[in-house]
PDB file of C-alpha atoms in Angstrom:
ATOM      1  CA  GLU A   1       6.424  31.972  21.317  1.00  0.00           C
ATOM      2  CA  ASP A   2       7.768  35.481  20.777  1.00  0.00           C
ATOM      3  CA  GLN A   3      11.333  36.017  21.980  1.00  0.00           C
ATOM      4  CA  VAL A   4      13.571  39.064  22.302  1.00  0.00           C
ATOM      5  CA  THR A   5      17.320  38.985  22.988  1.00  0.00           C
ATOM      6  CA  GLN A   6      19.274  42.154  23.610  1.00  0.00           C
ATOM      7  CA  SER A   7      23.037  42.503  23.422  1.00  0.00           C
ATOM      8  CA  PRO A   8      25.303  43.445  24.966  1.00  0.00           C
ATOM      9  CA  GLU A   9      23.927  43.230  28.520  1.00  0.00           C
ATOM     10  CA  ALA A  10      26.077  46.189  29.508  1.00  0.00           C
ATOM     11  CA  LEU A  11      28.053  48.746  27.527  1.00  0.00           C
ATOM     12  CA  ARG A  12      30.486  51.344  28.757  1.00  0.00           C
ATOM     13  CA  LEU A  13      31.370  54.194  26.397  1.00  0.00           C
ATOM     14  CA  GLN A  14      33.475  57.294  26.570  1.00  0.00           C
ATOM     15  CA  GLU A  15      31.626  60.517  25.866  1.00  0.00           C
ATOM     16  CA  GLY A  16      31.537  60.989  22.087  1.00  0.00           C
ATOM     17  CA  GLU A  17      32.231  57.309  21.334  1.00  0.00           C
ATOM     18  CA  SER A  18      29.426  56.127  19.020  1.00  0.00           C
ATOM     19  CA  SER A  19      28.085  52.577  19.220  1.00  0.00           C
ATOM     20  CA  SER A  20      25.052  50.354  18.566  1.00  0.00           C
ATOM     21  CA  LEU A  21      22.772  48.238  20.707  1.00  0.00           C
ATOM     22  CA  ASN A  22      21.257  45.090  19.240  1.00  0.00           C
ATOM     23  CA  CYS A  23      17.785  43.589  19.600  1.00  0.00           C
ATOM     24  CA  SER A  24      17.211  40.193  17.978  1.00  0.00           C
ATOM     25  CA  TYR A  25      13.656  38.940  17.840  1.00  0.00           C
ATOM     26  CA  THR A  26      11.595  35.918  16.879  1.00  0.00           C
ATOM     27  CA  VAL A  27       7.904  36.477  16.255  1.00  0.00           C
ATOM     28  CA  SER A  28       5.192  34.784  14.247  1.00  0.00           C
ATOM     29  CA  GLY A  29       4.198  38.053  12.606  1.00  0.00           C
ATOM     30  CA  LEU A  30       5.625  41.381  13.683  1.00  0.00           C
ATOM     31  CA  ARG A  31       3.030  43.973  14.533  1.00  0.00           C
ATOM     32  CA  GLY A  32       5.547  46.421  15.980  1.00  0.00           C
ATOM     33  CA  LEU A  33       8.971  46.754  17.612  1.00  0.00           C
ATOM     34  CA  PHE A  34       9.396  49.277  20.395  1.00  0.00           C
ATOM     35  CA  TRP A  35      12.404  50.918  22.025  1.00  0.00           C
ATOM     36  CA  TYR A  36      12.256  52.400  25.517  1.00  0.00           C
ATOM     37  CA  ARG A  37      14.746  54.093  27.800  1.00  0.00           C
ATOM     38  CA  GLN A  38      14.572  53.437  31.533  1.00  0.00           C
ATOM     39  CA  ASP A  39      16.363  55.324  34.278  1.00  0.00           C
ATOM     40  CA  PRO A  40      16.868  53.618  37.675  1.00  0.00           C
ATOM     41  CA  GLY A  41      13.678  53.460  39.724  1.00  0.00           C
ATOM     42  CA  LYS A  42      11.541  55.010  36.987  1.00  0.00           C
ATOM     43  CA  GLY A  43       9.102  53.758  34.385  1.00  0.00           C
ATOM     44  CA  PRO A  44      10.261  53.130  30.802  1.00  0.00           C
ATOM     45  CA  GLU A  45      10.195  56.191  28.559  1.00  0.00           C
ATOM     46  CA  PHE A  46       9.013  55.623  24.994  1.00  0.00           C
ATOM     47  CA  LEU A  47      11.570  56.274  22.253  1.00  0.00           C
ATOM     48  CA  PHE A  48      10.540  54.666  18.947  1.00  0.00           C
ATOM     49  CA  THR A  49       8.064  52.354  17.264  1.00  0.00           C
ATOM     50  CA  LEU A  50       9.110  50.502  14.091  1.00  0.00           C
ATOM     51  CA  TYR A  51       6.685  48.495  11.987  1.00  0.00           C
ATOM     52  CA  SER A  52       8.412  47.154   8.884  1.00  0.00           C
ATOM     53  CA  ALA A  53      11.853  46.081   7.729  1.00  0.00           C
ATOM     54  CA  GLY A  54      13.864  48.961   6.360  1.00  0.00           C
ATOM     55  CA  GLU A  55      12.175  51.528   8.563  1.00  0.00           C
ATOM     56  CA  GLU A  56      14.387  54.025  10.416  1.00  0.00           C
ATOM     57  CA  LYS A  57      13.577  56.663  13.040  1.00  0.00           C
ATOM     58  CA  GLU A  58      15.746  59.302  14.653  1.00  0.00           C
ATOM     59  CA  LYS A  59      15.605  61.407  17.781  1.00  0.00           C
ATOM     60  CA  GLU A  60      18.521  63.608  18.772  1.00  0.00           C
ATOM     61  CA  ARG A  61      21.556  61.306  19.119  1.00  0.00           C
ATOM     62  CA  LEU A  62      19.515  58.115  18.705  1.00  0.00           C
ATOM     63  CA  LYS A  63      18.603  56.272  15.527  1.00  0.00           C
ATOM     64  CA  ALA A  64      16.622  53.028  15.397  1.00  0.00           C
ATOM     65  CA  THR A  65      16.640  50.662  12.440  1.00  0.00           C
ATOM     66  CA  LEU A  66      14.735  47.462  11.712  1.00  0.00           C
ATOM     67  CA  THR A  67      15.386  44.325   9.667  1.00  0.00           C
ATOM     68  CA  LYS A  68      13.357  41.126   9.504  1.00  0.00           C
ATOM     69  CA  LYS A  69      15.334  39.577  12.368  1.00  0.00           C
ATOM     70  CA  GLU A  70      16.772  42.414  14.427  1.00  0.00           C
ATOM     71  CA  SER A  71      16.752  46.064  15.325  1.00  0.00           C
ATOM     72  CA  PHE A  72      19.644  48.343  16.137  1.00  0.00           C
ATOM     73  CA  LEU A  73      19.686  51.426  18.307  1.00  0.00           C
ATOM     74  CA  HIS A  74      22.572  53.581  17.135  1.00  0.00           C
ATOM     75  CA  ILE A  75      23.904  56.178  19.561  1.00  0.00           C
ATOM     76  CA  THR A  76      25.974  58.927  17.964  1.00  0.00           C
ATOM     77  CA  ALA A  77      28.411  60.946  20.079  1.00  0.00           C
ATOM     78  CA  PRO A  78      26.755  59.951  23.373  1.00  0.00           C
ATOM     79  CA  LYS A  79      26.739  62.187  26.419  1.00  0.00           C
ATOM     80  CA  PRO A  80      26.686  61.155  30.101  1.00  0.00           C
ATOM     81  CA  GLU A  81      22.944  61.939  30.239  1.00  0.00           C
ATOM     82  CA  ASP A  82      22.360  59.108  27.738  1.00  0.00           C
ATOM     83  CA  SER A  83      23.311  56.642  30.476  1.00  0.00           C
ATOM     84  CA  ALA A  84      20.295  54.399  31.111  1.00  0.00           C
ATOM     85  CA  THR A  85      18.928  50.944  30.396  1.00  0.00           C
ATOM     86  CA  TYR A  86      17.543  50.612  26.880  1.00  0.00           C
ATOM     87  CA  LEU A  87      14.702  48.136  26.446  1.00  0.00           C
ATOM     88  CA  CYS A  88      13.428  46.527  23.269  1.00  0.00           C
ATOM     89  CA  ALA A  89       9.968  44.956  22.973  1.00  0.00           C
ATOM     90  CA  VAL A  90       7.938  43.282  20.238  1.00  0.00           C
ATOM     91  CA  ARG A  91       4.278  42.647  19.630  1.00  0.00           C
ATOM     92  CA  SER A  92       2.836  40.092  17.232  1.00  0.00           C
ATOM     93  CA  GLY A  93      -0.830  39.757  16.409  1.00  0.00           C
ATOM     94  CA  ASN A  94      -3.030  40.239  19.453  1.00  0.00           C
ATOM     95  CA  THR A  95      -0.442  39.133  21.994  1.00  0.00           C
ATOM     96  CA  PRO A  96       1.012  41.346  24.732  1.00  0.00           C
ATOM     97  CA  LEU A  97       4.359  43.089  24.468  1.00  0.00           C
ATOM     98  CA  VAL A  98       7.371  40.859  25.043  1.00  0.00           C
ATOM     99  CA  PHE A  99      10.422  42.653  26.426  1.00  0.00           C
ATOM    100  CA  GLY A 100      14.105  41.862  26.253  1.00  0.00           C
ATOM    101  CA  LYS A 101      16.251  42.069  29.375  1.00  0.00           C
ATOM    102  CA  GLY A 102      17.732  45.382  28.260  1.00  0.00           C
ATOM    103  CA  THR A 103      21.176  46.883  27.658  1.00  0.00           C
ATOM    104  CA  ARG A 104      22.642  48.919  30.492  1.00  0.00           C
ATOM    105  CA  LEU A 105      24.534  51.837  28.947  1.00  0.00           C
ATOM    106  CA  SER A 106      27.081  53.913  30.839  1.00  0.00           C
ATOM    107  CA  VAL A 107      28.620  56.973  29.197  1.00  0.00           C
ATOM    108  CA  ILE A 108      31.692  58.275  30.947  1.00  0.00           C
ATOM    109  CA  ALA A 109      32.750  61.934  30.677  1.00  0.00           C
TER     110      ALA A 109
ATOM    111  CA  LYS B   1      -1.377  66.149  28.334  1.00  0.00           C
ATOM    112  CA  ALA B   2      -0.764  64.466  31.683  1.00  0.00           C
ATOM    113  CA  GLY B   3       1.036  61.148  31.627  1.00  0.00           C
ATOM    114  CA  VAL B   4       0.149  57.865  33.259  1.00  0.00           C
ATOM    115  CA  THR B   5      -0.106  58.201  37.018  1.00  0.00           C
ATOM    116  CA  GLN B   6       0.278  55.438  39.580  1.00  0.00           C
ATOM    117  CA  THR B   7      -0.471  55.448  43.268  1.00  0.00           C
ATOM    118  CA  PRO B   8       1.006  54.850  45.686  1.00  0.00           C
ATOM    119  CA  ARG B   9       4.601  55.247  44.564  1.00  0.00           C
ATOM    120  CA  TYR B  10       6.011  53.184  47.412  1.00  0.00           C
ATOM    121  CA  LEU B  11       4.544  50.459  49.593  1.00  0.00           C
ATOM    122  CA  ILE B  12       5.911  48.272  52.359  1.00  0.00           C
ATOM    123  CA  LYS B  13       3.855  45.238  53.327  1.00  0.00           C
ATOM    124  CA  THR B  14       4.399  42.030  55.257  1.00  0.00           C
ATOM    125  CA  ARG B  15       3.924  38.478  54.056  1.00  0.00           C
ATOM    126  CA  GLY B  16       0.299  37.363  53.954  1.00  0.00           C
ATOM    127  CA  GLN B  17      -1.131  40.847  53.548  1.00  0.00           C
ATOM    128  CA  GLN B  18      -2.868  42.054  50.427  1.00  0.00           C
ATOM    129  CA  VAL B  19      -2.273  45.202  48.397  1.00  0.00           C
ATOM    130  CA  THR B  20      -4.135  47.284  45.819  1.00  0.00           C
ATOM    131  CA  LEU B  21      -2.328  49.446  43.289  1.00  0.00           C
ATOM    132  CA  SER B  22      -3.977  52.126  41.177  1.00  0.00           C
ATOM    133  CA  CYS B  23      -3.327  53.427  37.675  1.00  0.00           C
ATOM    134  CA  SER B  24      -4.823  56.386  35.813  1.00  0.00           C
ATOM    135  CA  PRO B  25      -4.133  56.233  32.072  1.00  0.00           C
ATOM    136  CA  ILE B  26      -3.433  59.111  29.724  1.00  0.00           C
ATOM    137  CA  SER B  27      -6.658  60.916  28.915  1.00  0.00           C
ATOM    138  CA  GLY B  28      -8.340  59.253  25.922  1.00  0.00           C
ATOM    139  CA  HIS B  29      -6.416  55.993  26.249  1.00  0.00           C
ATOM    140  CA  ARG B  30      -8.664  52.979  26.603  1.00  0.00           C
ATOM    141  CA  SER B  31      -6.194  50.139  27.095  1.00  0.00           C
ATOM    142  CA  VAL B  32      -4.249  49.573  30.309  1.00  0.00           C
ATOM    143  CA  SER B  33      -1.552  46.951  30.839  1.00  0.00           C
ATOM    144  CA  TRP B  34       0.277  45.935  34.008  1.00  0.00           C
ATOM    145  CA  TYR B  35       3.829  44.613  34.297  1.00  0.00           C
ATOM    146  CA  GLN B  36       6.048  43.334  37.068  1.00  0.00           C
ATOM    147  CA  GLN B  37       9.715  44.273  36.893  1.00  0.00           C
ATOM    148  CA  THR B  38      12.420  42.548  38.927  1.00  0.00           C
ATOM    149  CA  PRO B  39      16.201  42.572  38.465  1.00  0.00           C
ATOM    150  CA  GLY B  40      16.283  38.859  37.649  1.00  0.00           C
ATOM    151  CA  GLN B  41      13.252  38.484  35.391  1.00  0.00           C
ATOM    152  CA  GLY B  42      13.030  41.881  33.744  1.00  0.00           C
ATOM    153  CA  LEU B  43       9.638  43.170  32.620  1.00  0.00           C
ATOM    154  CA  GLN B  44       6.940  40.516  32.759  1.00  0.00           C
ATOM    155  CA  PHE B  45       3.391  41.008  31.543  1.00  0.00           C
ATOM    156  CA  LEU B  46       0.608  40.617  34.110  1.00  0.00           C
ATOM    157  CA  PHE B  47      -2.619  41.554  32.345  1.00  0.00           C
ATOM    158  CA  GLU B  48      -4.252  43.938  29.905  1.00  0.00           C
ATOM    159  CA  TYR B  49      -7.649  45.583  30.098  1.00  0.00           C
ATOM    160  CA  PHE B  50      -9.741  47.297  27.479  1.00  0.00           C
ATOM    161  CA  SER B  51     -13.239  48.662  28.027  1.00  0.00           C
ATOM    162  CA  GLU B  52     -13.426  47.022  31.452  1.00  0.00           C
ATOM    163  CA  THR B  53     -12.632  43.576  29.993  1.00  0.00           C
ATOM    164  CA  GLN B  54      -9.464  41.587  30.524  1.00  0.00           C
ATOM    165  CA  ARG B  55      -8.058  41.069  27.059  1.00  0.00           C
ATOM    166  CA  ASN B  56      -4.830  39.231  27.879  1.00  0.00           C
ATOM    167  CA  LYS B  57      -3.368  37.583  30.960  1.00  0.00           C
ATOM    168  CA  GLY B  58       0.216  36.686  31.744  1.00  0.00           C
ATOM    169  CA  ASN B  59       1.549  33.616  33.487  1.00  0.00           C
ATOM    170  CA  PHE B  60       1.033  34.680  37.097  1.00  0.00           C
ATOM    171  CA  PRO B  61      -0.834  32.909  39.911  1.00  0.00           C
ATOM    172  CA  GLY B  62      -4.431  33.723  40.750  1.00  0.00           C
ATOM    173  CA  ARG B  63      -3.270  35.859  43.687  1.00  0.00           C
ATOM    174  CA  PHE B  64      -2.731  38.567  41.085  1.00  0.00           C
ATOM    175  CA  SER B  65      -5.917  40.142  39.809  1.00  0.00           C
ATOM    176  CA  GLY B  66      -7.035  43.369  38.258  1.00  0.00           C
ATOM    177  CA  ARG B  67      -9.930  45.352  36.963  1.00  0.00           C
ATOM    178  CA  GLN B  68     -10.706  48.381  34.876  1.00  0.00           C
ATOM    179  CA  PHE B  69     -13.390  50.958  35.519  1.00  0.00           C
ATOM    180  CA  SER B  70     -15.636  52.754  33.055  1.00  0.00           C
ATOM    181  CA  ASN B  71     -13.339  55.807  33.116  1.00  0.00           C
ATOM    182  CA  SER B  72     -10.430  53.522  32.042  1.00  0.00           C
ATOM    183  CA  ARG B  73      -8.722  53.767  35.428  1.00  0.00           C
ATOM    184  CA  SER B  74      -7.373  50.419  36.552  1.00  0.00           C
ATOM    185  CA  GLU B  75      -6.438  48.673  39.764  1.00  0.00           C
ATOM    186  CA  MET B  76      -4.464  45.552  40.424  1.00  0.00           C
ATOM    187  CA  ASN B  77      -4.619  43.502  43.584  1.00  0.00           C
ATOM    188  CA  VAL B  78      -2.181  41.023  45.039  1.00  0.00           C
ATOM    189  CA  SER B  79      -3.469  38.834  47.842  1.00  0.00           C
ATOM    190  CA  THR B  80      -1.483  36.759  50.320  1.00  0.00           C
ATOM    191  CA  LEU B  81       1.762  38.555  49.577  1.00  0.00           C
ATOM    192  CA  GLU B  82       4.985  36.568  49.318  1.00  0.00           C
ATOM    193  CA  LEU B  83       8.572  37.796  49.600  1.00  0.00           C
ATOM    194  CA  GLY B  84       9.019  37.166  45.871  1.00  0.00           C
ATOM    195  CA  ASP B  85       6.315  39.695  45.069  1.00  0.00           C
ATOM    196  CA  SER B  86       8.717  42.512  45.902  1.00  0.00           C
ATOM    197  CA  ALA B  87       9.103  44.371  42.607  1.00  0.00           C
ATOM    198  CA  LEU B  88       8.403  47.514  40.633  1.00  0.00           C
ATOM    199  CA  TYR B  89       4.852  47.318  39.296  1.00  0.00           C
ATOM    200  CA  LEU B  90       4.353  49.283  36.122  1.00  0.00           C
ATOM    201  CA  CYS B  91       1.189  50.386  34.412  1.00  0.00           C
ATOM    202  CA  ALA B  92       1.082  51.386  30.744  1.00  0.00           C
ATOM    203  CA  SER B  93      -1.697  52.841  28.623  1.00  0.00           C
ATOM    204  CA  SER B  94      -2.279  52.962  24.890  1.00  0.00           C
ATOM    205  CA  PRO B  95      -5.068  54.455  22.782  1.00  0.00           C
ATOM    206  CA  ASP B  96      -6.435  51.137  21.454  1.00  0.00           C
ATOM    207  CA  TRP B  97      -4.379  48.631  19.565  1.00  0.00           C
ATOM    208  CA  THR B  98      -7.369  46.800  18.159  1.00  0.00           C
ATOM    209  CA  SER B  99      -8.332  49.733  15.968  1.00  0.00           C
ATOM    210  CA  GLY B 100      -5.852  48.635  13.322  1.00  0.00           C
ATOM    211  CA  ARG B 101      -4.113  51.994  13.235  1.00  0.00           C
ATOM    212  CA  ALA B 102      -0.385  51.471  13.756  1.00  0.00           C
ATOM    213  CA  ILE B 103       0.003  54.635  15.784  1.00  0.00           C
ATOM    214  CA  THR B 104      -2.203  53.274  18.537  1.00  0.00           C
ATOM    215  CA  ASP B 105       0.066  50.335  19.395  1.00  0.00           C
ATOM    216  CA  THR B 106       2.536  52.295  21.480  1.00  0.00           C
ATOM    217  CA  GLN B 107       2.296  51.887  25.243  1.00  0.00           C
ATOM    218  CA  TYR B 108       3.217  54.730  27.582  1.00  0.00           C
ATOM    219  CA  PHE B 109       4.384  53.827  31.055  1.00  0.00           C
ATOM    220  CA  GLY B 110       3.775  55.361  34.430  1.00  0.00           C
ATOM    221  CA  PRO B 111       6.470  55.850  37.092  1.00  0.00           C
ATOM    222  CA  GLY B 112       5.630  52.569  38.799  1.00  0.00           C
ATOM    223  CA  THR B 113       4.826  51.468  42.330  1.00  0.00           C
ATOM    224  CA  ARG B 114       7.734  50.034  44.303  1.00  0.00           C
ATOM    225  CA  LEU B 115       6.374  47.216  46.484  1.00  0.00           C
ATOM    226  CA  THR B 116       8.528  45.763  49.219  1.00  0.00           C
ATOM    227  CA  VAL B 117       7.306  42.652  51.047  1.00  0.00           C
ATOM    228  CA  LEU B 118       8.946  41.936  54.396  1.00  0.00           C
TER     229      LEU B 118
END
């Protein structure tokens, strides 16, 4: 059974203080790993898709990396508007997406 | 291109009633998935439809059902509502993950329908 564990559950950063969010996964054969951002009361917003170990993708202050066991979402010099819950999900074979519980990020000005 | 739309955005029902939620996928997307999100359980998969056929089903009771129409629009129905059904119901669409093209695996979510059962 596919499993996704995200850590930490919550993270509080000062504006400009860079950090990383972790997503550890167990799958029988990774088809894709997905990162989403979710603001309170809204649907998840797609950020990145990673397919193979060693792959990296960047978007503004965010950079996602992938190894065979985990993915990191690096946030460089975060701003208050980066505050949100970040969700990680995996898909293996023909199975549905399996989501982690998310990391709730707060960036304080 | 318009995103995934869901109607209604908010619903208040009482126990025992039934409810139907609607989802219109991104134009050209053929796969629609439904999820239930609660603070305690996070995002849980309900079902996935492709070309009007249910392709996957999550571990939910038979009170939860869905369907997809020929224009890819989808509806989900919950009968005999229980208090525990209160949640944010999310719909997501993707082009078609069975095509084998990696780019088609990504799911794009709608804003959700907030269901409150009293």
